[in-house]
Amino acid sequence: MDSNTQANSSSSNTNSRKPWIRRHPILTTITLLILVLFTSVFLYFWLRPYFSTFDRPEKGELSYSIPSPNGEYTAEIYGVPYGGAAGGVTIWVDVNKTNAPEGSTVKTIYRAEHHGNNHLEWESENTIRIENWNEYTDETITLNMDEEIYDGRRWACKSLRMKDQYVRCIAPEK
């Protein structure tokens, strides 16, 4: 009887020496999947600004368009809604060559939240004043379209993908 008790105790000792992972494979798998999911979501939101571009999912609605003083360029301001019922509108300013074929290169130079009062005005051949303000916030700025961009989200200024598309990136102060 003693040998039988020793055999039972040695098998229970062997079973208790197995790692927790091998004793609970389903729970371990679920835990690892949840951990990978949370890590992926965290990394996505943490790294998103560094890989951001001025690309947008849809063109939006053209609000205003104005040709440059020499007629070579046209500046267009678009409003793109986001977020459904609780969302808002992001405004984008694109500059393109007037006589270029349809679908040619368009340069986006401005992105910000829509504040209510928008206006475009050319100050010279390459300098444009973009007004976007209300009584609480003013994101009005004058940009040299060849060298500068403005990003109200501050993502383009951090972006590694956009570093070669501008000389100076301007963002609102915190």
PDB file of C-alpha atoms in Angstrom:
ATOM      1  CA  MET A   1       0.000   0.000   0.000  1.00  0.00           C
ATOM      2  CA  ASP A   2       2.899   2.328   0.720  1.00  0.00           C
ATOM      3  CA  SER A   3       4.295   1.854  -2.786  1.00  0.00           C
ATOM      4  CA  ASN A   4       0.872   2.675  -4.252  1.00  0.00           C
ATOM      5  CA  THR A   5       0.686   5.886  -2.187  1.00  0.00           C
ATOM      6  CA  GLN A   6       4.181   6.846  -3.275  1.00  0.00           C
ATOM      7  CA  ALA A   7       3.249   6.301  -6.936  1.00  0.00           C
ATOM      8  CA  ASN A   8       0.174   8.523  -6.562  1.00  0.00           C
ATOM      9  CA  SER A   9       2.090  11.243  -4.759  1.00  0.00           C
ATOM     10  CA  SER A  10       4.909  11.214  -7.320  1.00  0.00           C
ATOM     11  CA  SER A  11       2.446  11.566 -10.210  1.00  0.00           C
ATOM     12  CA  SER A  12       0.707  14.472  -8.485  1.00  0.00           C
ATOM     13  CA  ASN A  13       4.108  16.060  -7.850  1.00  0.00           C
ATOM     14  CA  THR A  14       4.965  15.702 -11.538  1.00  0.00           C
ATOM     15  CA  ASN A  15       1.632  17.252 -12.504  1.00  0.00           C
ATOM     16  CA  SER A  16       2.112  20.212 -10.168  1.00  0.00           C
ATOM     17  CA  ARG A  17       5.618  20.797 -11.574  1.00  0.00           C
ATOM     18  CA  LYS A  18       4.223  21.501 -15.066  1.00  0.00           C
ATOM     19  CA  PRO A  19       4.337  25.188 -15.934  1.00  0.00           C
ATOM     20  CA  TRP A  20       1.106  27.140 -15.562  1.00  0.00           C
ATOM     21  CA  ILE A  21       1.050  27.723 -19.333  1.00  0.00           C
ATOM     22  CA  ARG A  22       0.893  24.000 -20.052  1.00  0.00           C
ATOM     23  CA  ARG A  23      -1.752  23.409 -17.406  1.00  0.00           C
ATOM     24  CA  HIS A  24      -4.023  26.160 -18.854  1.00  0.00           C
ATOM     25  CA  PRO A  25      -3.436  26.346 -22.632  1.00  0.00           C
ATOM     26  CA  ILE A  26      -6.792  27.928 -23.540  1.00  0.00           C
ATOM     27  CA  LEU A  27      -6.557  30.644 -20.886  1.00  0.00           C
ATOM     28  CA  THR A  28      -2.955  31.349 -21.896  1.00  0.00           C
ATOM     29  CA  THR A  29      -3.926  31.682 -25.563  1.00  0.00           C
ATOM     30  CA  ILE A  30      -6.795  34.047 -24.784  1.00  0.00           C
ATOM     31  CA  THR A  31      -4.565  36.150 -22.506  1.00  0.00           C
ATOM     32  CA  LEU A  32      -1.856  36.418 -25.159  1.00  0.00           C
ATOM     33  CA  LEU A  33      -4.374  37.376 -27.860  1.00  0.00           C
ATOM     34  CA  ILE A  34      -5.824  40.122 -25.662  1.00  0.00           C
ATOM     35  CA  LEU A  35      -2.325  41.368 -24.844  1.00  0.00           C
ATOM     36  CA  VAL A  36      -1.366  41.456 -28.537  1.00  0.00           C
ATOM     37  CA  LEU A  37      -4.616  43.267 -29.392  1.00  0.00           C
ATOM     38  CA  PHE A  38      -4.082  45.978 -26.749  1.00  0.00           C
ATOM     39  CA  THR A  39      -0.443  46.382 -27.762  1.00  0.00           C
ATOM     40  CA  SER A  40      -1.421  46.741 -31.434  1.00  0.00           C
ATOM     41  CA  VAL A  41      -4.060  49.366 -30.687  1.00  0.00           C
ATOM     42  CA  PHE A  42      -1.670  51.277 -28.417  1.00  0.00           C
ATOM     43  CA  LEU A  43       1.109  51.258 -31.023  1.00  0.00           C
ATOM     44  CA  TYR A  44      -1.297  52.306 -33.772  1.00  0.00           C
ATOM     45  CA  PHE A  45      -2.457  55.421 -31.918  1.00  0.00           C
ATOM     46  CA  TRP A  46       1.011  56.197 -30.561  1.00  0.00           C
ATOM     47  CA  LEU A  47       2.821  55.914 -33.909  1.00  0.00           C
ATOM     48  CA  ARG A  48       0.071  57.255 -36.203  1.00  0.00           C
ATOM     49  CA  PRO A  49       1.319  60.871 -36.150  1.00  0.00           C
ATOM     50  CA  TYR A  50       4.797  59.782 -37.257  1.00  0.00           C
ATOM     51  CA  PHE A  51       3.461  58.121 -40.411  1.00  0.00           C
ATOM     52  CA  SER A  52       0.706  60.613 -41.186  1.00  0.00           C
ATOM     53  CA  THR A  53       0.311  62.355 -44.528  1.00  0.00           C
ATOM     54  CA  PHE A  54      -2.030  64.993 -45.885  1.00  0.00           C
ATOM     55  CA  ASP A  55      -3.979  62.263 -47.688  1.00  0.00           C
ATOM     56  CA  ARG A  56      -7.690  62.247 -47.015  1.00  0.00           C
ATOM     57  CA  PRO A  57     -10.280  59.573 -47.650  1.00  0.00           C
ATOM     58  CA  GLU A  58     -12.556  61.834 -49.667  1.00  0.00           C
ATOM     59  CA  LYS A  59     -12.144  65.115 -51.508  1.00  0.00           C
ATOM     60  CA  GLY A  60     -14.930  66.869 -49.618  1.00  0.00           C
ATOM     61  CA  GLU A  61     -17.124  69.736 -50.665  1.00  0.00           C
ATOM     62  CA  LEU A  62     -15.545  72.688 -52.440  1.00  0.00           C
ATOM     63  CA  SER A  63     -16.293  75.801 -50.389  1.00  0.00           C
ATOM     64  CA  TYR A  64     -14.248  78.454 -52.112  1.00  0.00           C
ATOM     65  CA  SER A  65     -11.812  78.768 -54.998  1.00  0.00           C
ATOM     66  CA  ILE A  66      -9.583  81.656 -56.065  1.00  0.00           C
ATOM     67  CA  PRO A  67      -6.975  81.971 -58.842  1.00  0.00           C
ATOM     68  CA  SER A  68      -3.544  83.439 -58.136  1.00  0.00           C
ATOM     69  CA  PRO A  69      -2.777  86.991 -59.328  1.00  0.00           C
ATOM     70  CA  ASN A  70      -0.960  85.720 -62.432  1.00  0.00           C
ATOM     71  CA  GLY A  71      -3.521  82.951 -63.020  1.00  0.00           C
ATOM     72  CA  GLU A  72      -0.945  80.158 -62.820  1.00  0.00           C
ATOM     73  CA  TYR A  73      -2.381  78.547 -59.664  1.00  0.00           C
ATOM     74  CA  THR A  74      -5.787  78.035 -58.132  1.00  0.00           C
ATOM     75  CA  ALA A  75      -6.328  77.716 -54.379  1.00  0.00           C
ATOM     76  CA  GLU A  76      -9.339  75.702 -53.261  1.00  0.00           C
ATOM     77  CA  ILE A  77     -10.762  75.250 -49.787  1.00  0.00           C
ATOM     78  CA  TYR A  78     -12.645  72.030 -49.038  1.00  0.00           C
ATOM     79  CA  GLY A  79     -14.736  70.962 -46.067  1.00  0.00           C
ATOM     80  CA  VAL A  80     -14.606  67.275 -45.131  1.00  0.00           C
ATOM     81  CA  PRO A  81     -17.029  66.092 -42.421  1.00  0.00           C
ATOM     82  CA  TYR A  82     -15.932  63.478 -39.891  1.00  0.00           C
ATOM     83  CA  GLY A  83     -17.291  61.641 -36.871  1.00  0.00           C
ATOM     84  CA  GLY A  84     -20.992  61.289 -37.664  1.00  0.00           C
ATOM     85  CA  ALA A  85     -23.538  63.118 -35.487  1.00  0.00           C
ATOM     86  CA  ALA A  86     -21.019  64.240 -32.870  1.00  0.00           C
ATOM     87  CA  GLY A  87     -18.286  65.062 -35.386  1.00  0.00           C
ATOM     88  CA  GLY A  88     -17.206  68.210 -37.115  1.00  0.00           C
ATOM     89  CA  VAL A  89     -15.599  69.455 -40.294  1.00  0.00           C
ATOM     90  CA  THR A  90     -11.941  69.581 -41.256  1.00  0.00           C
ATOM     91  CA  ILE A  91     -10.970  72.170 -43.833  1.00  0.00           C
ATOM     92  CA  TRP A  92      -8.251  71.548 -46.389  1.00  0.00           C
ATOM     93  CA  VAL A  93      -6.612  74.027 -48.752  1.00  0.00           C
ATOM     94  CA  ASP A  94      -5.245  72.633 -52.002  1.00  0.00           C
ATOM     95  CA  VAL A  95      -3.158  74.533 -54.529  1.00  0.00           C
ATOM     96  CA  ASN A  96      -2.929  73.263 -58.094  1.00  0.00           C
ATOM     97  CA  LYS A  97      -1.814  74.532 -61.469  1.00  0.00           C
ATOM     98  CA  THR A  98      -4.658  76.145 -63.371  1.00  0.00           C
ATOM     99  CA  ASN A  99      -3.823  74.772 -66.818  1.00  0.00           C
ATOM    100  CA  ALA A 100      -2.730  71.314 -65.649  1.00  0.00           C
ATOM    101  CA  PRO A 101      -4.692  68.271 -66.795  1.00  0.00           C
ATOM    102  CA  GLU A 102      -7.385  66.827 -64.556  1.00  0.00           C
ATOM    103  CA  GLY A 103      -5.953  64.676 -61.774  1.00  0.00           C
ATOM    104  CA  SER A 104      -2.540  66.312 -61.924  1.00  0.00           C
ATOM    105  CA  THR A 105      -0.423  67.002 -58.886  1.00  0.00           C
ATOM    106  CA  VAL A 106      -2.261  68.881 -56.169  1.00  0.00           C
ATOM    107  CA  LYS A 107      -0.389  70.246 -53.191  1.00  0.00           C
ATOM    108  CA  THR A 108      -2.244  70.384 -49.896  1.00  0.00           C
ATOM    109  CA  ILE A 109      -0.867  73.177 -47.742  1.00  0.00           C
ATOM    110  CA  TYR A 110      -3.415  73.561 -44.913  1.00  0.00           C
ATOM    111  CA  ARG A 111      -5.464  71.305 -42.616  1.00  0.00           C
ATOM    112  CA  ALA A 112      -7.405  72.471 -39.554  1.00  0.00           C
ATOM    113  CA  GLU A 113     -10.739  72.272 -37.793  1.00  0.00           C
ATOM    114  CA  HIS A 114     -13.428  74.424 -39.369  1.00  0.00           C
ATOM    115  CA  HIS A 115     -14.113  77.414 -37.099  1.00  0.00           C
ATOM    116  CA  GLY A 116     -16.839  79.184 -39.029  1.00  0.00           C
ATOM    117  CA  ASN A 117     -15.293  82.022 -41.039  1.00  0.00           C
ATOM    118  CA  ASN A 118     -13.154  80.924 -43.981  1.00  0.00           C
ATOM    119  CA  HIS A 119     -11.545  83.004 -46.674  1.00  0.00           C
ATOM    120  CA  LEU A 120      -8.630  82.736 -49.112  1.00  0.00           C
ATOM    121  CA  GLU A 121      -6.629  85.657 -50.427  1.00  0.00           C
ATOM    122  CA  TRP A 122      -3.461  85.713 -52.536  1.00  0.00           C
ATOM    123  CA  GLU A 123      -0.901  88.211 -51.233  1.00  0.00           C
ATOM    124  CA  SER A 124       1.633  87.543 -54.003  1.00  0.00           C
ATOM    125  CA  GLU A 125       2.334  84.918 -56.675  1.00  0.00           C
ATOM    126  CA  ASN A 126       3.383  82.272 -54.118  1.00  0.00           C
ATOM    127  CA  THR A 127       1.941  83.597 -50.867  1.00  0.00           C
ATOM    128  CA  ILE A 128      -1.614  82.937 -49.760  1.00  0.00           C
ATOM    129  CA  ARG A 129      -3.514  84.080 -46.692  1.00  0.00           C
ATOM    130  CA  ILE A 130      -5.907  81.509 -45.252  1.00  0.00           C
ATOM    131  CA  GLU A 131      -8.485  82.733 -42.778  1.00  0.00           C
ATOM    132  CA  ASN A 132     -10.187  80.271 -40.435  1.00  0.00           C
ATOM    133  CA  TRP A 133     -11.524  81.832 -37.269  1.00  0.00           C
ATOM    134  CA  ASN A 134     -14.385  82.373 -34.844  1.00  0.00           C
ATOM    135  CA  GLU A 135     -14.691  84.341 -31.613  1.00  0.00           C
ATOM    136  CA  TYR A 136     -12.807  81.661 -29.638  1.00  0.00           C
ATOM    137  CA  THR A 137     -10.155  80.353 -32.020  1.00  0.00           C
ATOM    138  CA  ASP A 138      -8.144  81.883 -34.821  1.00  0.00           C
ATOM    139  CA  GLU A 139      -6.109  79.676 -37.166  1.00  0.00           C
ATOM    140  CA  THR A 140      -5.530  82.376 -39.760  1.00  0.00           C
ATOM    141  CA  ILE A 141      -2.118  82.164 -41.382  1.00  0.00           C
ATOM    142  CA  THR A 142      -0.123  83.367 -44.369  1.00  0.00           C
ATOM    143  CA  LEU A 143       1.812  80.613 -46.158  1.00  0.00           C
ATOM    144  CA  ASN A 144       4.413  80.485 -48.890  1.00  0.00           C
ATOM    145  CA  MET A 145       2.951  77.628 -50.922  1.00  0.00           C
ATOM    146  CA  ASP A 146       6.366  76.437 -52.138  1.00  0.00           C
ATOM    147  CA  GLU A 147       7.928  76.043 -48.694  1.00  0.00           C
ATOM    148  CA  GLU A 148       5.347  75.965 -45.898  1.00  0.00           C
ATOM    149  CA  ILE A 149       2.427  73.875 -44.729  1.00  0.00           C
ATOM    150  CA  TYR A 150       0.072  74.259 -41.768  1.00  0.00           C
ATOM    151  CA  ASP A 151      -1.363  71.345 -39.808  1.00  0.00           C
ATOM    152  CA  GLY A 152      -3.871  72.005 -37.053  1.00  0.00           C
ATOM    153  CA  ARG A 153      -3.401  68.456 -35.737  1.00  0.00           C
ATOM    154  CA  ARG A 154       0.412  68.834 -35.565  1.00  0.00           C
ATOM    155  CA  TRP A 155       0.825  65.410 -37.204  1.00  0.00           C
ATOM    156  CA  ALA A 156       2.434  66.563 -40.447  1.00  0.00           C
ATOM    157  CA  CYS A 157       5.155  68.336 -38.481  1.00  0.00           C
ATOM    158  CA  LYS A 158       6.040  65.051 -36.720  1.00  0.00           C
ATOM    159  CA  SER A 159       5.576  62.850 -39.764  1.00  0.00           C
ATOM    160  CA  LEU A 160       8.582  60.997 -41.088  1.00  0.00           C
ATOM    161  CA  ARG A 161       6.832  60.480 -44.427  1.00  0.00           C
ATOM    162  CA  MET A 162       6.304  64.201 -45.072  1.00  0.00           C
ATOM    163  CA  LYS A 163       9.716  65.629 -44.165  1.00  0.00           C
ATOM    164  CA  ASP A 164      10.711  66.070 -47.827  1.00  0.00           C
ATOM    165  CA  GLN A 165       7.475  67.845 -48.841  1.00  0.00           C
ATOM    166  CA  TYR A 166       8.044  71.132 -47.035  1.00  0.00           C
ATOM    167  CA  VAL A 167      10.762  73.396 -45.719  1.00  0.00           C
ATOM    168  CA  ARG A 168       8.784  74.668 -42.746  1.00  0.00           C
ATOM    169  CA  CYS A 169       5.813  73.086 -40.994  1.00  0.00           C
ATOM    170  CA  ILE A 170       3.646  75.334 -38.872  1.00  0.00           C
ATOM    171  CA  ALA A 171       1.347  74.041 -36.143  1.00  0.00           C
ATOM    172  CA  PRO A 172      -0.774  75.795 -33.536  1.00  0.00           C
ATOM    173  CA  GLU A 173       0.720  76.278 -30.123  1.00  0.00           C
ATOM    174  CA  LYS A 174      -0.655  74.066 -27.391  1.00  0.00           C
TER     175      LYS A 174
END
